[in-house]
PDB file of C-alpha atoms and ligand atoms in Angstrom:
ATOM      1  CA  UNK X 228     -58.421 -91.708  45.789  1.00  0.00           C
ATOM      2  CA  UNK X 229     -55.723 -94.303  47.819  1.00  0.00           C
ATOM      3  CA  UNK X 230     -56.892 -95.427  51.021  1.00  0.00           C
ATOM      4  CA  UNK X 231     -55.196 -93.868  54.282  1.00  0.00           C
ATOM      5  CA  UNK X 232     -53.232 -95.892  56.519  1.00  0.00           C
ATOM      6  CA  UNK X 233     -56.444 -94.995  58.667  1.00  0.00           C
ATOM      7  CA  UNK X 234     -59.607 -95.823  56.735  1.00  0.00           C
ATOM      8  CA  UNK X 235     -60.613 -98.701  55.512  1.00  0.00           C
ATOM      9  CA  UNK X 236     -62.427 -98.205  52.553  1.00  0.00           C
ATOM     10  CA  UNK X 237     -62.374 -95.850  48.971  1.00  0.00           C
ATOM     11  CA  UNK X 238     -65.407 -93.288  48.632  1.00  0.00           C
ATOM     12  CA  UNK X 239     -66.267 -95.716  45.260  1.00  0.00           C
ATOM     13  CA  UNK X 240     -66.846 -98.717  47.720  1.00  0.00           C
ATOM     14  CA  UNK X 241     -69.619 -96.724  48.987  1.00  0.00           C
ATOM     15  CA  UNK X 242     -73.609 -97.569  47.974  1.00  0.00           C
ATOM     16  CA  UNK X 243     -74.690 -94.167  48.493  1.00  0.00           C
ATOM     17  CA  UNK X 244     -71.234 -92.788  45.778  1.00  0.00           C
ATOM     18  CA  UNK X 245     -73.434 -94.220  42.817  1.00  0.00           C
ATOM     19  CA  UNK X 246     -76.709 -93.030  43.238  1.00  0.00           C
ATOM     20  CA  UNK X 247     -78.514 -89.057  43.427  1.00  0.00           C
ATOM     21  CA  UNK X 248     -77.922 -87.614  46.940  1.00  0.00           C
ATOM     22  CA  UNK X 249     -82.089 -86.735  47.150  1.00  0.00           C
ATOM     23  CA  UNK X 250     -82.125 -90.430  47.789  1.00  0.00           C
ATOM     24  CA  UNK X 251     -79.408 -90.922  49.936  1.00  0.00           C
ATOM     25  CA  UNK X 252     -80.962 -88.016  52.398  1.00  0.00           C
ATOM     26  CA  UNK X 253     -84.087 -90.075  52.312  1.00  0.00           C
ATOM     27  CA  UNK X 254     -82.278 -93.887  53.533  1.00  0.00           C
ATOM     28  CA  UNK X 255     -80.388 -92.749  55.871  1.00  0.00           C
ATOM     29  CA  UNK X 256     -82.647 -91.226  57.889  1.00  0.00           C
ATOM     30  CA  UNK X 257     -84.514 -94.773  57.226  1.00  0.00           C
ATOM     31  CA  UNK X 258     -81.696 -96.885  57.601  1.00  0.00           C
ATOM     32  CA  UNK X 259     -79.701 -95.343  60.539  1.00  0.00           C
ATOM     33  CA  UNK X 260     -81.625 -95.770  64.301  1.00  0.00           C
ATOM     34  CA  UNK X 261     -82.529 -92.735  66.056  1.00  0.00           C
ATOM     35  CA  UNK X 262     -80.951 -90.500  62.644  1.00  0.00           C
ATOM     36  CA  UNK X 263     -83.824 -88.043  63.430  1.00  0.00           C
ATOM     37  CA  UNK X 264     -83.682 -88.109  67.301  1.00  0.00           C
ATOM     38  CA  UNK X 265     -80.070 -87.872  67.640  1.00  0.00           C
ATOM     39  CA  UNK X 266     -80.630 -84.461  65.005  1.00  0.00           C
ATOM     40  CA  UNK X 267     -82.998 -83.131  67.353  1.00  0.00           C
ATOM     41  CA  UNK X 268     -81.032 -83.395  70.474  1.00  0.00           C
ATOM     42  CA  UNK X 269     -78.161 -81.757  67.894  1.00  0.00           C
ATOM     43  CA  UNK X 270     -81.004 -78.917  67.357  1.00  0.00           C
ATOM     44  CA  UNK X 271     -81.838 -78.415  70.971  1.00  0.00           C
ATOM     45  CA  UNK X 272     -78.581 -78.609  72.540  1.00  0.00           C
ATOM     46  CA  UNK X 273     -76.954 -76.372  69.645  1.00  0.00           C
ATOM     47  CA  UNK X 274     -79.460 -73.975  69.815  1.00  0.00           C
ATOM     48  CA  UNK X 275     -78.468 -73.092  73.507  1.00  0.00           C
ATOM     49  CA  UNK X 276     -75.080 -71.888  72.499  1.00  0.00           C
ATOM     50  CA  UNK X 277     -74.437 -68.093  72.967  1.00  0.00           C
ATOM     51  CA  UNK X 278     -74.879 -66.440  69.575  1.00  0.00           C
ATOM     52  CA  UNK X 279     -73.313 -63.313  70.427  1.00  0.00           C
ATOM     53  CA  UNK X 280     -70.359 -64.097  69.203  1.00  0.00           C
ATOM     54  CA  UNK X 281     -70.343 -66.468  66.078  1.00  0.00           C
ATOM     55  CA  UNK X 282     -69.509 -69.752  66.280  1.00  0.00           C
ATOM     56  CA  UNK X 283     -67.090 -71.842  63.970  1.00  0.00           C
ATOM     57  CA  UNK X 284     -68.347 -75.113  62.844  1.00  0.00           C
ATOM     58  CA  UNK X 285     -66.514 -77.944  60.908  1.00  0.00           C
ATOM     59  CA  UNK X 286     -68.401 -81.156  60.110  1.00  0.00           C
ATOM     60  CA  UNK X 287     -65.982 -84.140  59.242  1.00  0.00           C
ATOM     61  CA  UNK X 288     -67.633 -86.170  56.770  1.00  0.00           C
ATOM     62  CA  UNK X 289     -70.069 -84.348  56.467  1.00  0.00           C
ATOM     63  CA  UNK X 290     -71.951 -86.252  53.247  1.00  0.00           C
ATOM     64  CA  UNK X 291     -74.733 -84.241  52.389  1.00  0.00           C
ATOM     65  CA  UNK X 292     -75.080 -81.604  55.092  1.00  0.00           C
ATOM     66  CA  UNK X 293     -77.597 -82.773  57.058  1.00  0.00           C
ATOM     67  CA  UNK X 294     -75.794 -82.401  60.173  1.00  0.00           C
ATOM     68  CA  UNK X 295     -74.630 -78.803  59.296  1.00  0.00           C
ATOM     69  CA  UNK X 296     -77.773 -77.517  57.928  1.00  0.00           C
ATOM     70  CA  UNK X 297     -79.570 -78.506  61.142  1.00  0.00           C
ATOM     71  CA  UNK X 298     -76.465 -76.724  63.098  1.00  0.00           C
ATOM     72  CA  UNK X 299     -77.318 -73.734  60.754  1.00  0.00           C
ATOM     73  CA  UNK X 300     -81.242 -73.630  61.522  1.00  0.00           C
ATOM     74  CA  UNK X 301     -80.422 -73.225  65.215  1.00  0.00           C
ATOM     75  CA  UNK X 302     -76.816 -70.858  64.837  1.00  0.00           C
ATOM     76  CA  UNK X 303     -77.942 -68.814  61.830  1.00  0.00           C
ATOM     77  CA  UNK X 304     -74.720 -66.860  61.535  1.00  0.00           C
ATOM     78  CA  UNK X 305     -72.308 -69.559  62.113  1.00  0.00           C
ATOM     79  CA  UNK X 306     -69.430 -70.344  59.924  1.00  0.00           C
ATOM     80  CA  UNK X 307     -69.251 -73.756  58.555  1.00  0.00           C
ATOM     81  CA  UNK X 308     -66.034 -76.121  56.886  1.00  0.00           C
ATOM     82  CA  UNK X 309     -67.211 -78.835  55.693  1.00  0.00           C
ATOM     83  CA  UNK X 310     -64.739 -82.289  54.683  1.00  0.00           C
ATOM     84  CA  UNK X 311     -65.659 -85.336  52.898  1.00  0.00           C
ATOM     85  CA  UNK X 312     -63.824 -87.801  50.349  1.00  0.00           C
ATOM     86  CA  UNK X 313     -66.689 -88.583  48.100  1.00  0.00           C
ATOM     87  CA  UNK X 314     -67.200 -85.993  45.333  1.00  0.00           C
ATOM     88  CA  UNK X 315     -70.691 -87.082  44.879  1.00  0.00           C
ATOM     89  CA  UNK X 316     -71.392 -86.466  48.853  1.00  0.00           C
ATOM     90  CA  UNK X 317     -69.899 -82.976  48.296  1.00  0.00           C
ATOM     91  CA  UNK X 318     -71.912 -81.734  45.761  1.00  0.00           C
ATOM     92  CA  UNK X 319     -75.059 -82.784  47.668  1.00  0.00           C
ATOM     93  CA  UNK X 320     -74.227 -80.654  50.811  1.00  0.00           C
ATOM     94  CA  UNK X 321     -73.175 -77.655  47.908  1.00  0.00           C
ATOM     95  CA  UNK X 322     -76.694 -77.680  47.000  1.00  0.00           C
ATOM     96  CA  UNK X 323     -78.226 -77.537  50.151  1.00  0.00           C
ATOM     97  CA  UNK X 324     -76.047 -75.110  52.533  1.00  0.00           C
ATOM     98  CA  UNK X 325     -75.010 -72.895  49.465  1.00  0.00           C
ATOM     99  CA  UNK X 326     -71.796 -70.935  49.625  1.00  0.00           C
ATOM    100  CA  UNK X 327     -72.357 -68.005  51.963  1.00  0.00           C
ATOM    101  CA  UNK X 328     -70.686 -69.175  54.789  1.00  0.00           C
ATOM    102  CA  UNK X 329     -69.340 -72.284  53.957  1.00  0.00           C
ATOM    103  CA  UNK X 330     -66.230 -73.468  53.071  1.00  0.00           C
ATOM    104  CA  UNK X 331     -66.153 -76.817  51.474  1.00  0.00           C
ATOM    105  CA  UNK X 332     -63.024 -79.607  51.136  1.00  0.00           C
ATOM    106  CA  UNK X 333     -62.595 -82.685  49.373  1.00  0.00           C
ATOM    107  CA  UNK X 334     -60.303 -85.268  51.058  1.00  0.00           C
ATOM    108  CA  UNK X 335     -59.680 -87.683  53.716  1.00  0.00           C
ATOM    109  CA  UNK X 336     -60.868 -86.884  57.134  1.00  0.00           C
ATOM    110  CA  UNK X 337     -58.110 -88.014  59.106  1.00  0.00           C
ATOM    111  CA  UNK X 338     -55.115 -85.489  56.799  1.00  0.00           C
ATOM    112  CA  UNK X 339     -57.499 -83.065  57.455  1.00  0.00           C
ATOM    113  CA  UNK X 340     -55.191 -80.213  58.798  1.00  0.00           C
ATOM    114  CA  UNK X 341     -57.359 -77.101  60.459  1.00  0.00           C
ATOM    115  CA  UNK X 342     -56.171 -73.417  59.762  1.00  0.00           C
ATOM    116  CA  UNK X 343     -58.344 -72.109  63.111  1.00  0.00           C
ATOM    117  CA  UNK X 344     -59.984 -72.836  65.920  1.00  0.00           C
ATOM    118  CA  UNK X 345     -63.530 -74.797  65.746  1.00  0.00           C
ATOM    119  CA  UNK X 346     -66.177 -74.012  68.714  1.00  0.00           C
ATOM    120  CA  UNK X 347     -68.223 -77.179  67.198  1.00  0.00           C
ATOM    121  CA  UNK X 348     -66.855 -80.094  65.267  1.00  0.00           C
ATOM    122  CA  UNK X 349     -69.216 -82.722  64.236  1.00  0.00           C
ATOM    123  CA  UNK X 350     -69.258 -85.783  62.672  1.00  0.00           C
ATOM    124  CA  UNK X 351     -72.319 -87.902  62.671  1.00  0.00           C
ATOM    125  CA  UNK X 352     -71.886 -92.114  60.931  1.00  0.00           C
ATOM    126  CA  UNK X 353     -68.570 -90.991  59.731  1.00  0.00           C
ATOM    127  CA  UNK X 354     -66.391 -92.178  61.352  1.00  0.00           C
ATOM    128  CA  UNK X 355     -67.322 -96.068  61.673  1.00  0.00           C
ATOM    129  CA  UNK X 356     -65.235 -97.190  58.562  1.00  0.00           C
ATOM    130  CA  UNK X 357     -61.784 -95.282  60.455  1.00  0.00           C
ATOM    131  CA  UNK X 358     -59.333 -98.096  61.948  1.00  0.00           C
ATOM    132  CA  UNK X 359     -59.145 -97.808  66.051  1.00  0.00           C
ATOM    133  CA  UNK X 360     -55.607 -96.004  64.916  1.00  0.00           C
ATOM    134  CA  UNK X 361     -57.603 -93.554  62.632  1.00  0.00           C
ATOM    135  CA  UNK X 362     -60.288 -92.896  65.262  1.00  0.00           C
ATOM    136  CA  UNK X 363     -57.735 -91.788  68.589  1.00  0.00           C
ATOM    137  CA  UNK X 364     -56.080 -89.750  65.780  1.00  0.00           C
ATOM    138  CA  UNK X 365     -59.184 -87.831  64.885  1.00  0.00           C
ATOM    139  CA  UNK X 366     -60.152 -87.397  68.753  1.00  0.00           C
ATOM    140  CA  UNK X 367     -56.527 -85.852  68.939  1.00  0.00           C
ATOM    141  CA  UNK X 368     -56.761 -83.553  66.040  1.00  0.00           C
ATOM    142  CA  UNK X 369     -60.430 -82.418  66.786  1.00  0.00           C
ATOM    143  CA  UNK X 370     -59.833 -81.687  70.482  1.00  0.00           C
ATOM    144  CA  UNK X 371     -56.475 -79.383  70.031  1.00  0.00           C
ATOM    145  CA  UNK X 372     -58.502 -77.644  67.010  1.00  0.00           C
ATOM    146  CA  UNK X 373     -60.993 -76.682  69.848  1.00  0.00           C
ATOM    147  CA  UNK X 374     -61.305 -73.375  71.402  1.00  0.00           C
ATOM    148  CA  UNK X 375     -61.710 -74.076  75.404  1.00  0.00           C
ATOM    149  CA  UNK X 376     -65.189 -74.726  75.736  1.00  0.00           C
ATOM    150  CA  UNK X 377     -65.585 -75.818  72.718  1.00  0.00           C
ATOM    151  CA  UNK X 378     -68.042 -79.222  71.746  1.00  0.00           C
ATOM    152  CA  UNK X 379     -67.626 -82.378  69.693  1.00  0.00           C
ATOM    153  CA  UNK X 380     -70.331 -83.558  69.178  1.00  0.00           C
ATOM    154  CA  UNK X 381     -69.920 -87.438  67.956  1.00  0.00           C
ATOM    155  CA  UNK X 382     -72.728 -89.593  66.721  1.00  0.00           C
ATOM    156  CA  UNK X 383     -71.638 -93.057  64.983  1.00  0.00           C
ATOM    157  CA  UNK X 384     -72.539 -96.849  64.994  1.00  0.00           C
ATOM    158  CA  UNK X 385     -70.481 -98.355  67.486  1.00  0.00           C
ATOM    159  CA  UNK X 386     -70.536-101.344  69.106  1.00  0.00           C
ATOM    160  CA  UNK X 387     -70.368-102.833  72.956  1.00  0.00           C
ATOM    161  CA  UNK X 388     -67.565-104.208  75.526  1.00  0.00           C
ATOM    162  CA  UNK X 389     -70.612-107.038  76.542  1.00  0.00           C
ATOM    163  CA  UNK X 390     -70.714-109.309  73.612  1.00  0.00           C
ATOM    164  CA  UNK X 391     -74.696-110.075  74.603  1.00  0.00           C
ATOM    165  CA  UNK X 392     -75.251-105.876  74.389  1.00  0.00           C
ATOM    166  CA  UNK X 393     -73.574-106.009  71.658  1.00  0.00           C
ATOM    167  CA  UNK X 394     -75.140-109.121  69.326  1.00  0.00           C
ATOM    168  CA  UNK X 395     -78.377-107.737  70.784  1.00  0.00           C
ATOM    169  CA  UNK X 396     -78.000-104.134  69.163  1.00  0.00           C
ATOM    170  CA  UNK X 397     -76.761-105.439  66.309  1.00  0.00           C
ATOM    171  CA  UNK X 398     -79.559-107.383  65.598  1.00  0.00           C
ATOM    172  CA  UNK X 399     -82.142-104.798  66.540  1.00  0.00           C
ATOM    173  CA  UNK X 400     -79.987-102.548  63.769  1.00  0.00           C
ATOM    174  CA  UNK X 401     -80.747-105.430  61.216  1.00  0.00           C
ATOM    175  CA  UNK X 402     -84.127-105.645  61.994  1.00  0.00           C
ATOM    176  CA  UNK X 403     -84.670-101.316  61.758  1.00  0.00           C
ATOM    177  CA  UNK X 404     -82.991-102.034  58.310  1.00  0.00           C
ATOM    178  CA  UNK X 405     -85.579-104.570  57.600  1.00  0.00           C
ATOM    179  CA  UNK X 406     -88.282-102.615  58.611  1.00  0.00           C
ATOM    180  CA  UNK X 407     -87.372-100.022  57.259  1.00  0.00           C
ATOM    181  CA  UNK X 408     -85.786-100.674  53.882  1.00  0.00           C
ATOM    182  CA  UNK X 409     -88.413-100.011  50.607  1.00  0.00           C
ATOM    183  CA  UNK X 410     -87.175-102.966  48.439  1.00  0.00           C
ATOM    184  CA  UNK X 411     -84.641-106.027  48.726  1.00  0.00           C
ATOM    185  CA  UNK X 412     -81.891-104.136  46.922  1.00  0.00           C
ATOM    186  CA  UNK X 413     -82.029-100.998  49.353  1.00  0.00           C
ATOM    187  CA  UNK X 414     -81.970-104.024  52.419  1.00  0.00           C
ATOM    188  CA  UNK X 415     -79.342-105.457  50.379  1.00  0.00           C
ATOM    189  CA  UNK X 416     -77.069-102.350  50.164  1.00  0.00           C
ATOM    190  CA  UNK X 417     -76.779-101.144  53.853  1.00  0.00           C
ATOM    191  CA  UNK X 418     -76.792-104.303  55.049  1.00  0.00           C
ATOM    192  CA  UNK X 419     -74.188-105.430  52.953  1.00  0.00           C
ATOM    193  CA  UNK X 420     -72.268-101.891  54.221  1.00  0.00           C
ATOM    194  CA  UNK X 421     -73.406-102.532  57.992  1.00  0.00           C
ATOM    195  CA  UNK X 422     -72.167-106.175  57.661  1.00  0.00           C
ATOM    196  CA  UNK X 423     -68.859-105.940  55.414  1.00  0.00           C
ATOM    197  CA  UNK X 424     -67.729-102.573  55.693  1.00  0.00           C
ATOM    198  CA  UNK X 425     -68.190-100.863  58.761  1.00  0.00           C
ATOM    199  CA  UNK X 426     -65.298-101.262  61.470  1.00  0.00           C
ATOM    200  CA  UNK X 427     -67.265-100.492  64.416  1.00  0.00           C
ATOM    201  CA  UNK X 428     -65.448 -99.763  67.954  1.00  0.00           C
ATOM    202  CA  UNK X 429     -66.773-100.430  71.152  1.00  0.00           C
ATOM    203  CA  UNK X 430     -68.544 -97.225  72.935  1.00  0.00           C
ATOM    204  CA  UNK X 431     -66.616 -97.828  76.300  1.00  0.00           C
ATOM    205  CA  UNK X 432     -63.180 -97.939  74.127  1.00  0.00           C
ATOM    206  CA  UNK X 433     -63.834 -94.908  72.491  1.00  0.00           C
ATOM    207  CA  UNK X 434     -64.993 -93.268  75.599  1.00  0.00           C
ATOM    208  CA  UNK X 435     -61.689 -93.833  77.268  1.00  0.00           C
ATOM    209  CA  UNK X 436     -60.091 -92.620  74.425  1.00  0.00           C
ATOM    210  CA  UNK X 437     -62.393 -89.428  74.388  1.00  0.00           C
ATOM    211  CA  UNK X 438     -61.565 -88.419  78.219  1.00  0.00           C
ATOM    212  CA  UNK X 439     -57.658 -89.890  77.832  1.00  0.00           C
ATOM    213  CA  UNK X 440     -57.771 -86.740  74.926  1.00  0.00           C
ATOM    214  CA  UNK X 441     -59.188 -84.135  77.606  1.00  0.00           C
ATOM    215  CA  UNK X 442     -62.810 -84.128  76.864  1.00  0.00           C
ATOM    216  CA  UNK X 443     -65.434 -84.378  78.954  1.00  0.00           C
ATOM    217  CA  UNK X 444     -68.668 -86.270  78.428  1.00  0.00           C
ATOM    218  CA  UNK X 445     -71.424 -84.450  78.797  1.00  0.00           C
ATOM    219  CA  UNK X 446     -74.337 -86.195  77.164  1.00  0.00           C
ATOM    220  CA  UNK X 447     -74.935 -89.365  75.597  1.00  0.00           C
ATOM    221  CA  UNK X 448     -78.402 -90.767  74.093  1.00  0.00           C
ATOM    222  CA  UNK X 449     -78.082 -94.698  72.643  1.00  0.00           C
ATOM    223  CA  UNK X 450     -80.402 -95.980  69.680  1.00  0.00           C
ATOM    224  CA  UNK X 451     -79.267 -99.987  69.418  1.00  0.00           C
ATOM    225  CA  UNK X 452     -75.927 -99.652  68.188  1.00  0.00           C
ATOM    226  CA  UNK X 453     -76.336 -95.865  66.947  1.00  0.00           C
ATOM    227  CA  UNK X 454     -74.666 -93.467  69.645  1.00  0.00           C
ATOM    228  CA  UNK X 455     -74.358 -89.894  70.361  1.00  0.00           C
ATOM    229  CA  UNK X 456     -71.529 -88.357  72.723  1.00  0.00           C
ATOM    230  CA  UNK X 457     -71.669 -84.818  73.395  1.00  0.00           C
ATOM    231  CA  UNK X 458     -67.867 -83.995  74.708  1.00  0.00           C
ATOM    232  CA  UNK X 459     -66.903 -80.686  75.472  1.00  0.00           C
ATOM    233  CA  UNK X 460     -63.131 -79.274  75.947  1.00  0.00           C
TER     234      UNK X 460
HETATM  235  C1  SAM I 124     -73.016 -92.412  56.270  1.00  0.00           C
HETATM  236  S1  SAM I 124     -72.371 -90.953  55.591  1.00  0.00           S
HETATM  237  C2  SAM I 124     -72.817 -89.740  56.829  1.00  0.00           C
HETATM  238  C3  SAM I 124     -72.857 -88.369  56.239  1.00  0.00           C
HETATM  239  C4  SAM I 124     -73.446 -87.272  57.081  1.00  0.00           C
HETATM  240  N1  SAM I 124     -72.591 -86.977  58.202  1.00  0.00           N
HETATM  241  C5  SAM I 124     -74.852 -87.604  57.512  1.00  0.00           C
HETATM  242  O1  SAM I 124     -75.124 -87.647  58.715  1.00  0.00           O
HETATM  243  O2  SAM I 124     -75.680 -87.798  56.629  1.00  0.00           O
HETATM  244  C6  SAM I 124     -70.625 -91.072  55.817  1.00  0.00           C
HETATM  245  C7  SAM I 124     -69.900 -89.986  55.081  1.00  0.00           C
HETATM  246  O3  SAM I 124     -68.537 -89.992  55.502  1.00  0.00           O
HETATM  247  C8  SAM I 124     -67.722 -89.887  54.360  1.00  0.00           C
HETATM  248  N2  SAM I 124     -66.425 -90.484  54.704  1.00  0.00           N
HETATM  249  C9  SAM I 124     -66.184 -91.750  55.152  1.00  0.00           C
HETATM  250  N3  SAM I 124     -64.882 -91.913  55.382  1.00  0.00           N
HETATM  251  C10 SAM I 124     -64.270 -90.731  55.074  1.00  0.00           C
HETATM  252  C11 SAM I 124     -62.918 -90.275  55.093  1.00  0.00           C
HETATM  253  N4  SAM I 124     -61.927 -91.069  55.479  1.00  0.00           N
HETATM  254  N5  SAM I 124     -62.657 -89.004  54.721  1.00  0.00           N
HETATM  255  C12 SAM I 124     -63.663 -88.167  54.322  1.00  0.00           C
HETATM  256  N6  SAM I 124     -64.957 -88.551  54.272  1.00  0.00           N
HETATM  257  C13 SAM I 124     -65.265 -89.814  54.647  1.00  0.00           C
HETATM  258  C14 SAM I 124     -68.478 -90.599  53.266  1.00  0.00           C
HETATM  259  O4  SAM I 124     -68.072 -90.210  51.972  1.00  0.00           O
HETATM  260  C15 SAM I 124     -69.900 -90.193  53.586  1.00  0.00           C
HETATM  261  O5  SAM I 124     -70.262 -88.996  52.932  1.00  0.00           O
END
C-alpha cells in the first residue's frame, strides 16, 4: 500500500504488522498509559447512551477491536464499521467482533468516504502517525459524518504547547515503556515507534482544531502524553 499525502508511514513499517495479534492485544495495553482507564471511561460514558434506538459506530483504525468490542459490551445492538490499513490488524478484530453486525474495510483512514451517518466514531492511538494536514482532515470528515448529537470520541498520544509539559510526559511515557516492557526487544520496538515514527500534535492545537470543526469538548482525562477527548456535535 502507497503512503497518503496524509500519513506518514506504510502498515509494513509497523512492529505490531509482523507478529500474532494475541500479542499485540497484550503490549498495548502494557505499552500505552492509561490504555485500560481511558477504555473504562469509553465503557461508562458509552454505556449511558439511549439504546432505544440503535446506535451506528465506526472505529477508524480500529487494529484489533479493542475499542469496538468494549463499545459493543456496553451498546449490545449497535452497528459497527470498522477501517484499518494493515491486513494483519484486520483479521485480528475479524476474530474477535465476528461478522454479525460488523462491517469491516481495509484502507487508509483519511480516503475513508462514509455511506451514513455515525452516532459514535472512535479512534483510539490511531491517529498519531497522520500529518497535522491529515489530522484537521479527519476532524472534518468525522464531524459532517455525525448525526447531531452525535460523539467522537478521540484518544491518541499527543504532545504539549509547554515544551517542559511536554519533555516531562514524554519521559514519563518512556519510563511506562520501561516498566512495563517484558524483554529488551519489546522496549526496543515501541520505543523505536514512539521515538521515530509517531508524529505527535500538540493537545491545545488539536483542540482548536476540534471546536474550529463544530465540536464541543465535553470530557477529557490525560495519562502523560496519552489523551482522551470526548467531543460531541
Ligand atoms: C496502535 S494501533 C491502535 C489500534 C486500536 N485502535 C487499539 O486501540 O488497539 C494503530 C492502528 O491504526 C492503524 N492505522 C494507522 N494509520 C492508519 C491509516 N492511515 N489508515 C488506516 N489504519 C491506520 C494501524 O494499522 C493500527 O492497526
Amino acid at each position: 500500500m502507497k503512503k497518503s499525502q496524509f500519513t506518514t508511514i506504510k502498515p509494513t513499517e509497523l512492529n505490531y504488522e509482523k507478529y500474532a495479534t494475541e500479542k499485540y492485544d497484550d503490549e498495548i495495553k502494557k505499552v500505552i498509559p492509561g490504555y485500560k482507564k481511558i477504555h473504562q471511561t469509553i465503557y461508562q460514558y458509552t454505556r449511558k447512551i439511549n439504546k432505544k434506538t440503535t446506535s451506528h459506530v465506526l472505529d477508524l483504525g480500529c487494529g484489533t477491536g479493542i475499542t469496538s468490542a468494549v463499545i459493543r459490551r456496553a451498546l449490545p445492538t449497535a452497528y459497527f464499521d470498522l477501517i484499518d490499513f494493515s491486513r494483519q490488524m484486520l483479521s485480528g478484530a475479524k476474530r474477535k467482533l465476528g461478522k454479525n453486525r460488523v462491517r469491516y474495510y481495509l484502507g487508509d483512514l483519511a480516503l475513508f468516504k462514509p455511506k451514513i451517518k455515525y452516532d459514535i466514531t472512535t479512534t483510539v492511538i490511531g491517529l498519531h502517525h497522520q500529518n497535522d494536514r491529515g489530522k484537521q482532515k479527519i476532524f472534518k470528515m468525522t464531524y459532517n459524518n455525525l448525526n447531531g448529537g452525535g460523539i467522537f470520541i478521540y484518544s491518541d498520544l499527543m504532545t504539549y504547547q509547554n515544551l517542559n509539559t511536554a519533555a516531562y510526559n514524554s519521559a514519563r511515557h518512556i519510563s511506562h515503556l520501561t516498566k512495563n516492557s517484558k524483554s529488551k526487544k519489546m522496549l526496543t520496538e515501541w520505543a523505536y515507534h514512539h521515538l521515530y515514527l509517531n508524529k505527535l500534535t500538540t493537545v491545545e492545537q488539536q483542540i482548536s482544531w476540534l471546536k474550529k470543526t463544530g465540536f464541543k469538548i465535553i470530557k477529557r482525562q490525560d495519562f502523560f502524553n496519552t489523551v482522551l477527548l470526548i467531543c460531541r456535535k
